[in-house]
Coordinates of N, CA and C in Angstrom, one line a residue:
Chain A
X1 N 110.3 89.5 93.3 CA 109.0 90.1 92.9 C 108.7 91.3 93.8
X2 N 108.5 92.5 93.4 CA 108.1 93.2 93.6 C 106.9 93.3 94.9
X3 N 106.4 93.9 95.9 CA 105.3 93.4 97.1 C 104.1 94.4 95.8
X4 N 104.5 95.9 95.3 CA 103.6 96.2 94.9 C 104.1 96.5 93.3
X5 N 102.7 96.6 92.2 CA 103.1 96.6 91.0 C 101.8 97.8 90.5
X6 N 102.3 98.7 89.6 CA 102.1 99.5 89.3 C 102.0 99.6 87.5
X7 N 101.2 99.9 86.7 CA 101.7 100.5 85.3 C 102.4 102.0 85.2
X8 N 103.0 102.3 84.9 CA 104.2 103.4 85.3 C 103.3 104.4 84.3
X9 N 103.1 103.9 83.2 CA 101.8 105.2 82.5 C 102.8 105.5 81.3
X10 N 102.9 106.5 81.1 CA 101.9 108.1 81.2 C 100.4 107.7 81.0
X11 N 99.6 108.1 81.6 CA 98.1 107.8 81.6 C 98.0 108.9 81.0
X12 N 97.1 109.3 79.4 CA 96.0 110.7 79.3 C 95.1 110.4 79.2
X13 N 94.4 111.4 79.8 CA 93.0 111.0 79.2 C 92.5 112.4 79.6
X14 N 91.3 112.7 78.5 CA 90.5 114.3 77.9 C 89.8 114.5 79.3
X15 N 89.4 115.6 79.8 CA 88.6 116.2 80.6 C 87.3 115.7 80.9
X16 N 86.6 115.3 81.8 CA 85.4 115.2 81.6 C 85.3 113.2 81.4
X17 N 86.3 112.7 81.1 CA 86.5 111.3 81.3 C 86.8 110.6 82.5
X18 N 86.6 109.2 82.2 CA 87.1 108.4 83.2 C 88.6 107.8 83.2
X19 N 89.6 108.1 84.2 CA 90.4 107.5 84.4 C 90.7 106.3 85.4
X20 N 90.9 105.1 84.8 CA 91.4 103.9 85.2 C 92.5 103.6 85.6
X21 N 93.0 103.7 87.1 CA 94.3 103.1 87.8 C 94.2 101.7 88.4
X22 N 95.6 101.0 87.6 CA 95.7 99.6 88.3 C 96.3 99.3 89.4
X23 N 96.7 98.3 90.1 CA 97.7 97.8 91.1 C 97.5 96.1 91.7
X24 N 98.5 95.8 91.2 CA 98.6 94.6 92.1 C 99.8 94.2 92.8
X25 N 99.6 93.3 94.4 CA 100.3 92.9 95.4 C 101.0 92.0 95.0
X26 N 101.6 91.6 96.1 CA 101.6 90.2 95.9 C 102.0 89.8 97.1
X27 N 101.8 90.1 98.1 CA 101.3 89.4 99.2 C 100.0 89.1 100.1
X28 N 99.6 87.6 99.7 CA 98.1 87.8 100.0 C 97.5 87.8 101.6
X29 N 98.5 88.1 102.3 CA 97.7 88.3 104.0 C 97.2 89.8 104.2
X30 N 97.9 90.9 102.8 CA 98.1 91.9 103.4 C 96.3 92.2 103.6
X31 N 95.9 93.5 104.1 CA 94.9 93.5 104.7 C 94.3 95.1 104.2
X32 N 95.2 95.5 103.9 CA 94.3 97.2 103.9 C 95.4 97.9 102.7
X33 N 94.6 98.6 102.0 CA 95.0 99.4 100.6 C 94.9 100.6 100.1
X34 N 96.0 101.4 99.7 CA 95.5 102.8 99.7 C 95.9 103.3 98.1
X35 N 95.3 104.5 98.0 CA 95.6 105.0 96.8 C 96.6 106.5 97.5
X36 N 97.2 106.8 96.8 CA 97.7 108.0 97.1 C 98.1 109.2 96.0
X37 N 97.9 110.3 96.2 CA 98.1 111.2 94.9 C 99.8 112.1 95.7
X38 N 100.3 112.4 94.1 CA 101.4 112.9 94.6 C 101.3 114.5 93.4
X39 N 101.7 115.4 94.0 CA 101.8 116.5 92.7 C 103.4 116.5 92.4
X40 N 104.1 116.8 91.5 CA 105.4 117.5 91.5 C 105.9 118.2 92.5
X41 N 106.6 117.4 92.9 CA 107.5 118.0 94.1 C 107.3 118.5 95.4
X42 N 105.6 117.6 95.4 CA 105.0 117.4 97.0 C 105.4 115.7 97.5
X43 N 104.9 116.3 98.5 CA 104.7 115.0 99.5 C 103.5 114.2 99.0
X44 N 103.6 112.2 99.1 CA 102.1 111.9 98.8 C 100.8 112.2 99.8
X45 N 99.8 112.4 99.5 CA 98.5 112.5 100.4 C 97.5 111.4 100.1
X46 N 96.4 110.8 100.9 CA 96.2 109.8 100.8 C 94.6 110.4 100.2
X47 N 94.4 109.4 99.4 CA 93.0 110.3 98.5 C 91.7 108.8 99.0
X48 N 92.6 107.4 99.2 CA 91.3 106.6 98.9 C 91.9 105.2 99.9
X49 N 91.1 104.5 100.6 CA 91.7 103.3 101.4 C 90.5 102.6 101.4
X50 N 91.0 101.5 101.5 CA 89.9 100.3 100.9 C 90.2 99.0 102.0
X51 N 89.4 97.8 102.4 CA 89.7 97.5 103.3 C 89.2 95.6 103.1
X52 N 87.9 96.0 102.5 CA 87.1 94.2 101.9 C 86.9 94.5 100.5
X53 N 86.8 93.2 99.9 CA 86.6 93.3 99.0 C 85.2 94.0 98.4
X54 N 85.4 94.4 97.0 CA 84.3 95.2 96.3 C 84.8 97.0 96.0
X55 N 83.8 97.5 95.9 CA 83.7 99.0 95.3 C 83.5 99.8 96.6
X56 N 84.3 101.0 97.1 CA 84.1 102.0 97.7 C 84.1 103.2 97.0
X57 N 83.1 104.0 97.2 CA 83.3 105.1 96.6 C 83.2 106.6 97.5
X58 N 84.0 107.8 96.9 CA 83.8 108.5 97.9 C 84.2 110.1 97.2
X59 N 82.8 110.5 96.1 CA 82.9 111.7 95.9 C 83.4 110.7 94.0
X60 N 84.1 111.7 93.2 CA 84.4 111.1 91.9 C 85.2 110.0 92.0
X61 N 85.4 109.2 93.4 CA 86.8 108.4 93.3 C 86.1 107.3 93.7
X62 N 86.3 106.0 92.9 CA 86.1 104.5 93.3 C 87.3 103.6 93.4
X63 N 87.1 103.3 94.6 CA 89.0 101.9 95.1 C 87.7 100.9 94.7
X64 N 88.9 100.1 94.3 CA 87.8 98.3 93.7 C 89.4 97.5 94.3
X65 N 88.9 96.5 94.8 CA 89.8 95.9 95.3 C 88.8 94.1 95.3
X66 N 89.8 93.5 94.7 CA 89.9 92.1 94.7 C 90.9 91.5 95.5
X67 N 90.6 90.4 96.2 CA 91.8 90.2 97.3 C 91.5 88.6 96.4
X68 N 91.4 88.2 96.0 CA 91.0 86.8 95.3 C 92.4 87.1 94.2
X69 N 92.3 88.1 93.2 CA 93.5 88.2 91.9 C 94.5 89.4 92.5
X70 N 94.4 89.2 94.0 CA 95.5 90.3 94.1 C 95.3 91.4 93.6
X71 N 94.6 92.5 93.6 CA 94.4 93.6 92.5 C 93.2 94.8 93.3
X72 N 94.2 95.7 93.1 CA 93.1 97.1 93.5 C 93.5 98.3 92.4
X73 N 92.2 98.6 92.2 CA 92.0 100.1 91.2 C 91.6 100.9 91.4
X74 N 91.5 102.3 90.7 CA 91.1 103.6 91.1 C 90.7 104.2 89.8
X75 N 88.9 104.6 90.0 CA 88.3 105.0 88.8 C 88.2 106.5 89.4
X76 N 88.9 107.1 88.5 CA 88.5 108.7 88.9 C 87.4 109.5 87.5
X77 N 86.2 109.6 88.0 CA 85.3 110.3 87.4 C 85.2 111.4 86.5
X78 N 84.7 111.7 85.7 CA 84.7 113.2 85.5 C 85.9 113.6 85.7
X79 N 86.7 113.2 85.2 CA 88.5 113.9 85.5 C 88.6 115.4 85.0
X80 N 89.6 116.3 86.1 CA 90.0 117.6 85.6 C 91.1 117.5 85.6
X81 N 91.5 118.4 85.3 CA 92.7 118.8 85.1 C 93.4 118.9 86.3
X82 N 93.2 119.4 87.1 CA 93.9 119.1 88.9 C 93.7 117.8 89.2
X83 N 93.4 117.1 88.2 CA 93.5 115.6 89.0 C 94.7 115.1 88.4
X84 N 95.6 115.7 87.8 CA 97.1 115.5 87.1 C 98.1 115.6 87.9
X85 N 98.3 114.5 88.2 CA 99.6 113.9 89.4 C 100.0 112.2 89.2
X86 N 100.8 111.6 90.0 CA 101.1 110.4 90.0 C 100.2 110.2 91.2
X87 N 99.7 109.0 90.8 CA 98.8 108.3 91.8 C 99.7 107.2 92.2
X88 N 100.0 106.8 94.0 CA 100.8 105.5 94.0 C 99.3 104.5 94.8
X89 N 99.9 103.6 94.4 CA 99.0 102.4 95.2 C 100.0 101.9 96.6
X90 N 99.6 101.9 97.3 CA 100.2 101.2 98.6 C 99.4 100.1 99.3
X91 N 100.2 99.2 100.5 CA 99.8 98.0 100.8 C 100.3 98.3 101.7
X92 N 99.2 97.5 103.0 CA 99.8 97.9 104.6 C 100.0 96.3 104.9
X93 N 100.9 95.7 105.5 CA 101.0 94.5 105.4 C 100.7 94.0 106.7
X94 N 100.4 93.5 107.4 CA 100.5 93.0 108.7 C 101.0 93.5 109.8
X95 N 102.4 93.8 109.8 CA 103.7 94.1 110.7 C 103.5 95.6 110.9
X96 N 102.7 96.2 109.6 CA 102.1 97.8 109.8 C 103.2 98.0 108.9
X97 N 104.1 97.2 108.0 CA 104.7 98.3 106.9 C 104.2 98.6 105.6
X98 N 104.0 99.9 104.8 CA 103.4 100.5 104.4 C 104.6 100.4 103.0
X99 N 103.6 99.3 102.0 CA 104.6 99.5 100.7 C 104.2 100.1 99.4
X100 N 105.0 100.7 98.2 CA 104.1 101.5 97.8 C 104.6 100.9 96.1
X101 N 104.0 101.3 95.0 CA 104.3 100.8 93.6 C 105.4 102.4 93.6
X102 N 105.3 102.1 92.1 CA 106.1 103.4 91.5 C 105.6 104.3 91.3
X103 N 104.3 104.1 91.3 CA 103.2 105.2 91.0 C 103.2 105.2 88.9
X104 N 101.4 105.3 88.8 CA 101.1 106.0 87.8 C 100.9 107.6 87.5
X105 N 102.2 108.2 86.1 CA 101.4 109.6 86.1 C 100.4 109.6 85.4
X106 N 99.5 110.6 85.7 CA 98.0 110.6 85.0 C 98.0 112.5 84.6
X107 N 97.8 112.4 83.0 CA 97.4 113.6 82.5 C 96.1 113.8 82.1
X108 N 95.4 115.1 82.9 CA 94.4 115.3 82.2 C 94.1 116.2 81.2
X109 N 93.8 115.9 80.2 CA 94.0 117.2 79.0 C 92.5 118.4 78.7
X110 N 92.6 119.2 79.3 CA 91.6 120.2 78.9 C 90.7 120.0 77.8
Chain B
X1 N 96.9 119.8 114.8 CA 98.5 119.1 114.4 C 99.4 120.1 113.1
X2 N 100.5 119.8 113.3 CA 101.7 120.6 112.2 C 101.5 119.4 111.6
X3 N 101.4 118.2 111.5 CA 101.4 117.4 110.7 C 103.3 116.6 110.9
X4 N 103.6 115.8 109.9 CA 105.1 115.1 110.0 C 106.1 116.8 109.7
X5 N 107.0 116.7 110.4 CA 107.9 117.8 110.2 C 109.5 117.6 110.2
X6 N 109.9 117.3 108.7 CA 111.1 116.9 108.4 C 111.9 118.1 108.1
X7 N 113.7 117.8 108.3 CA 114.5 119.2 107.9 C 115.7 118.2 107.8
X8 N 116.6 119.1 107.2 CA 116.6 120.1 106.3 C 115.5 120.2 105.1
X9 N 114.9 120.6 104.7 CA 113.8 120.5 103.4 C 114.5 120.5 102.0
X10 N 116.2 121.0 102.3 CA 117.1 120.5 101.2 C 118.1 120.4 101.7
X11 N 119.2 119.6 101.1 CA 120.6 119.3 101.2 C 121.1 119.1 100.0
X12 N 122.7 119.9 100.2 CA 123.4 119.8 98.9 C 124.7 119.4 99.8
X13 N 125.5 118.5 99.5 CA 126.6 118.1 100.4 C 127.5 117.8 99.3
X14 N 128.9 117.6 100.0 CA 130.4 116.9 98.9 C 130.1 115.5 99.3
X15 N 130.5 114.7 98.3 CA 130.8 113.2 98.6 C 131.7 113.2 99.5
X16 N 131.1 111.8 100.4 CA 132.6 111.5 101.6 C 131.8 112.5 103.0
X17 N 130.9 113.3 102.6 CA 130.9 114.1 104.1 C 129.6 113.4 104.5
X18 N 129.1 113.6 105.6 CA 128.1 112.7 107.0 C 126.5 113.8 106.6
X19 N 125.9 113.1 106.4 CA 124.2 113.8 106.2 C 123.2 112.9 107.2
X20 N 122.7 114.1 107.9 CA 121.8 113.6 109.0 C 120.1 114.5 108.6
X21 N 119.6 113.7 108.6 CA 118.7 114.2 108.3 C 117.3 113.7 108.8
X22 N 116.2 114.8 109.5 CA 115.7 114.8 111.2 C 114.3 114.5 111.0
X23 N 113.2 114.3 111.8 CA 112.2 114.1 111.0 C 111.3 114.0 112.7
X24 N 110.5 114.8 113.1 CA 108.9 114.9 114.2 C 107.8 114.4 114.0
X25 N 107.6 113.2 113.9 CA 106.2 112.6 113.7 C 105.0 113.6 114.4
X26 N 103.5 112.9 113.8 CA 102.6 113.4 114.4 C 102.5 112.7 115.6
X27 N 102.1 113.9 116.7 CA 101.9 113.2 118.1 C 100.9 112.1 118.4
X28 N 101.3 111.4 118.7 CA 100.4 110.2 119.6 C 100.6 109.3 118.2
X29 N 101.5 109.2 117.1 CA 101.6 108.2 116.4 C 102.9 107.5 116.9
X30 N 102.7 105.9 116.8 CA 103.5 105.1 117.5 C 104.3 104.3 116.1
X31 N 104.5 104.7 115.1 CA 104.8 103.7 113.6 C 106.1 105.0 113.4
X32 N 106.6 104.9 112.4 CA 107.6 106.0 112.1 C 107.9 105.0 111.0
X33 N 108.5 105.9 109.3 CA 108.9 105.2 108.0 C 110.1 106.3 107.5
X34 N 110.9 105.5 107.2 CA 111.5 106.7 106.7 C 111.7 105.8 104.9
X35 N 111.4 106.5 103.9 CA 111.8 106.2 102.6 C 112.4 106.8 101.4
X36 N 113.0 106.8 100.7 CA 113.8 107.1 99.6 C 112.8 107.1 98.5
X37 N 113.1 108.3 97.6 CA 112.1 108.3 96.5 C 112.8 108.6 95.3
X38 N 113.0 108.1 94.0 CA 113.9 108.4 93.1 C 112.8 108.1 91.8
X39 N 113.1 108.6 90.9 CA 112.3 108.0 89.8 C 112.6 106.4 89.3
X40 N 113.8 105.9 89.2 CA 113.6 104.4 88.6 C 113.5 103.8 89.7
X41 N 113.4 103.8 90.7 CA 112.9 102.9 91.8 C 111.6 103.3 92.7
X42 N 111.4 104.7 92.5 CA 109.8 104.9 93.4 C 110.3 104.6 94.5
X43 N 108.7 105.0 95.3 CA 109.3 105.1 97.2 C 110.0 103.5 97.4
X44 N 110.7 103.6 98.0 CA 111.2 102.4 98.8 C 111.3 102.7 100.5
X45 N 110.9 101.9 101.0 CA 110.8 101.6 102.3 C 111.9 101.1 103.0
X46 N 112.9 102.3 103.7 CA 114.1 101.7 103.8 C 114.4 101.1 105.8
X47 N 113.5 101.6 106.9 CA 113.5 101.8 107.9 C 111.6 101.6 108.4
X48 N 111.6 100.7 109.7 CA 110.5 101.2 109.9 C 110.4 101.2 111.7
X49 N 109.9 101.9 112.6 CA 109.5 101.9 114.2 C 108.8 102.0 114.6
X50 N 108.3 100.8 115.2 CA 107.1 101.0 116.3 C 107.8 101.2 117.9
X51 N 106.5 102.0 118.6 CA 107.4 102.2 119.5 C 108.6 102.8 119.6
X52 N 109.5 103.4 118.9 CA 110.5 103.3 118.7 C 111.6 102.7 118.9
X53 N 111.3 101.6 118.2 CA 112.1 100.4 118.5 C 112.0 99.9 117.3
X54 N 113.6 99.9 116.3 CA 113.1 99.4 114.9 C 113.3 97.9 114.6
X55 N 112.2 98.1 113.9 CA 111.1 96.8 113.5 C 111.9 95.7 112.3
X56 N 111.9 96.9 111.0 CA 112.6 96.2 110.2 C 113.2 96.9 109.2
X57 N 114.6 97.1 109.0 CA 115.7 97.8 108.7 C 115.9 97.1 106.9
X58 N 115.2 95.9 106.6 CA 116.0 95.1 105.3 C 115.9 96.1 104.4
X59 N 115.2 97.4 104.4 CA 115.4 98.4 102.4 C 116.5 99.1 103.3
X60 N 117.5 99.4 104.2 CA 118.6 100.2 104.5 C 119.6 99.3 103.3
X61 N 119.9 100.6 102.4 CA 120.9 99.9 101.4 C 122.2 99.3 102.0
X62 N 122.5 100.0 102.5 CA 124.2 99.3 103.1 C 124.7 100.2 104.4
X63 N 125.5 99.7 104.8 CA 126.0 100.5 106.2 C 126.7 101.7 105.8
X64 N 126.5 102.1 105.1 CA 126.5 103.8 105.3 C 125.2 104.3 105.9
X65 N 124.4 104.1 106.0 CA 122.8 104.3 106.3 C 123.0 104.0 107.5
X66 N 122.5 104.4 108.4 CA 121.9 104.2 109.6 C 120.5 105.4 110.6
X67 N 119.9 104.6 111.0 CA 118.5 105.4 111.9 C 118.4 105.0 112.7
X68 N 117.7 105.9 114.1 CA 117.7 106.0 115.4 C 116.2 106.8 115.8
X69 N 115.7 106.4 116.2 CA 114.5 106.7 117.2 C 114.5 106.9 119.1
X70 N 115.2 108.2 119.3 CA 115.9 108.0 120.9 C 114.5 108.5 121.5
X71 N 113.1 108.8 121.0 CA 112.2 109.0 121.8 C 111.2 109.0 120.9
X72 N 109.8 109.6 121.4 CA 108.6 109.1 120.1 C 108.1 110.4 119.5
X73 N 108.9 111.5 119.7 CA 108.7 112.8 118.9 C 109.9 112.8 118.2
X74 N 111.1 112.4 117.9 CA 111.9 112.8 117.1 C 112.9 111.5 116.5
X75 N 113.5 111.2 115.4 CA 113.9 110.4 114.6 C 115.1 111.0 113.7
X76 N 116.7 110.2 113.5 CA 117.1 110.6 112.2 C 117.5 109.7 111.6
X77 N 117.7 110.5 110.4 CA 118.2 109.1 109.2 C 119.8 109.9 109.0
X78 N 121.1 108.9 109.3 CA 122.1 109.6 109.3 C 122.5 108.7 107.3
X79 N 123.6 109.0 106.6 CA 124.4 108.5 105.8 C 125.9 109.1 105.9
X80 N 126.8 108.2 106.1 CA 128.1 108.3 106.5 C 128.8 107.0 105.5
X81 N 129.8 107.4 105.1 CA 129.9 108.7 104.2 C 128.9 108.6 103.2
X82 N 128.6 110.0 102.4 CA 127.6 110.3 101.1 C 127.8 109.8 99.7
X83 N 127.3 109.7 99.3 CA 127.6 109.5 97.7 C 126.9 109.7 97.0
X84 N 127.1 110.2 96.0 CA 126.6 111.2 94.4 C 125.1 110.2 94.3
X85 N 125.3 108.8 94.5 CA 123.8 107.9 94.0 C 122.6 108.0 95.0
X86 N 123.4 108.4 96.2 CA 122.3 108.7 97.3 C 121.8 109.7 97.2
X87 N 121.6 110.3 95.9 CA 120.9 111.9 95.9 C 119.3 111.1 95.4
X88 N 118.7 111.5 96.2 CA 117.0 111.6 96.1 C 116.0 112.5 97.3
X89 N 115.2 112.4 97.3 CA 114.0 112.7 98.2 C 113.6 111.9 99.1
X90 N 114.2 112.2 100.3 CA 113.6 111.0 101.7 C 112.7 111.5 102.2
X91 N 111.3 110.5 102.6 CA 110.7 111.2 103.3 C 110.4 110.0 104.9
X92 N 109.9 111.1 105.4 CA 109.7 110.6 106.9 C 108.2 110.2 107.0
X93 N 107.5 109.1 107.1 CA 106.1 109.2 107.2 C 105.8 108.8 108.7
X94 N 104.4 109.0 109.2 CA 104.3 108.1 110.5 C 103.1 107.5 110.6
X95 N 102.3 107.0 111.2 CA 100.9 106.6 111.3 C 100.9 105.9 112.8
X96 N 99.4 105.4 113.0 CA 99.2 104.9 114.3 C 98.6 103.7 114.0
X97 N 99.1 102.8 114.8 CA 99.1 101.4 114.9 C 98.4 100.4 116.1
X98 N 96.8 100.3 116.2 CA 96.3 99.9 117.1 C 96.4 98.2 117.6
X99 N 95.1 98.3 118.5 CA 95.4 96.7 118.3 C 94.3 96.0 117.4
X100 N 93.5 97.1 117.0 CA 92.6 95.8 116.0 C 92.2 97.1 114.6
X101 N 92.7 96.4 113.5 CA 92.5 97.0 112.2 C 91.9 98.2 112.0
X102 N 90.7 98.5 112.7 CA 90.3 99.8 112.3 C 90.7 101.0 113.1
X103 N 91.5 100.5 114.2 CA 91.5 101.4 114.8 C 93.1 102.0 114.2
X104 N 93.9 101.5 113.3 CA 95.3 101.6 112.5 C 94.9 103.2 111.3
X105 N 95.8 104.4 111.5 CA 95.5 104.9 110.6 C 96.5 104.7 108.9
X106 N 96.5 105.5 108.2 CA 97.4 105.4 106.9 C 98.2 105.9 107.4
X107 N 99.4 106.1 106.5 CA 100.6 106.8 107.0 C 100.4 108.2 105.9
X108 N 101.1 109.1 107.1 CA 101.3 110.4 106.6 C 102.5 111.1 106.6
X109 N 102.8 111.8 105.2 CA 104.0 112.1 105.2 C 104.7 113.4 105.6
X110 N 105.5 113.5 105.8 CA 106.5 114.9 105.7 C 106.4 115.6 104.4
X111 N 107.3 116.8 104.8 CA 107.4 117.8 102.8 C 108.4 116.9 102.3
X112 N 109.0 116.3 103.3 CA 110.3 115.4 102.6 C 111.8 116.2 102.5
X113 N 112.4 115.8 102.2 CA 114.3 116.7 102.1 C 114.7 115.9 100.9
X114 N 115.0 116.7 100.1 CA 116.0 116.7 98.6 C 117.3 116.6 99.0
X115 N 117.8 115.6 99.0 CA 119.4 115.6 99.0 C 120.0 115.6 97.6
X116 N 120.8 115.9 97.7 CA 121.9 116.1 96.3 C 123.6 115.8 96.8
X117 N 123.7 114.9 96.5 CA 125.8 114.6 96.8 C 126.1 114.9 95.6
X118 N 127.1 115.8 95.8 CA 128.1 116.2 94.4 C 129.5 116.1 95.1

């Protein structure tokens, strides 16, 4: 099994919509959760980290994290078109290693 | 900060020849990752150092791979000998590792190095 699980996508969705990113663990000690954006042929950067359970939000971006079903997501707002990259979800485990899904790509269409 | 600072930023090598490949964490971070990025497997986590002293080595695919941490500004990831499958994007991440949760940052990455074995 996999530590992190990802829907691989292609995600589109129209301008001016909401996009919905999934993720689930599968180890339940881990403790702290990130979202990360990747563009083509960059490095990832870290857009969103989440820590207890519930809703953080911060600007168009909400981490929702349930540690009960294993599962963290990422609602991005008002989507543009620069918000078109692979998003990965990652999981910091205990020991401080840092594991990541496959990432969803997400298209925004004009 | 320059942030993580990995090189070569590309490699093109012959199969059978030795690729080392170097990576500068950000200062005062005590974690170091080095991972493999390919499309049908996504990042994998192949190396990890605290302190510089590694932690846990189990995603190093096989002993051609090996990494070294000889102080806490510099790091490599050698592969001896190369091969054509080991062509992906490694990157170097680091972060800082306290003693109680919040004081732990995320990890940050390098531009990464493109290797290609032909």
């Amino acid at each position: 099994q996999k530590e992190v699980e990802q829907n691989s996508g292609p995600l589109s969705v129209p301008e001016g919509a909401i996009a919905s990113l999934n993720c689930t663990y599968s180890d339940r000690v881990s403790q702290s959760f990130f979202w990360y954006r990747q563009y083509s042929g960059k490095s990832p950067e870290l857009i969103m980290s989440i820590y207890s359970n519930g809703d953080k939000e911060d600007g168009r971006f909400t981490a929702q994290l349930n540690k009960a079903s294993q599962y963290v997501s990422l609602l991005i707002r008002d989507s543009q078109p620069s918000d078109s990259a692979t998003y990965l979800c990652a999981v910091r485990r205990t020991g401080n290693q840092f594991y990541f899904g496959t990432g969803t790509s997400l298209t925004v269409i004009p | 900060d320059a942030g993580v600072i990995q090189s070569p930023r590309h490699e093109v090598t012959e199969m059978g020849q030795e690729v080392t490949l170097r990576c500068k964490p950000i200062s005062g971070h005590n974690s170091l990752f080095w991972y493999r990025q390919t499309m049908m497997r996504g990042l994998e986590l192949l190396i990890y150092f605290n302190n510089n002293v590694p932690i846990d080595d189990s995603g190093m695919p096989e002993d051609r791979f090996s990494a070294k941490m000889p102080n806490a500004s510099f790091s490599t990831l050698k592969i001896q000998p190369s091969e054509p499958r080991d062509s992906a994007v490694y990157f170097c991440a680091s972060s800082y590792r306290g003693f109680v949760l919040s004081g732990n940052t995320e990890a940050f990455f390098g531009q990464g190095t493109r290797l290609t074995v032909v």
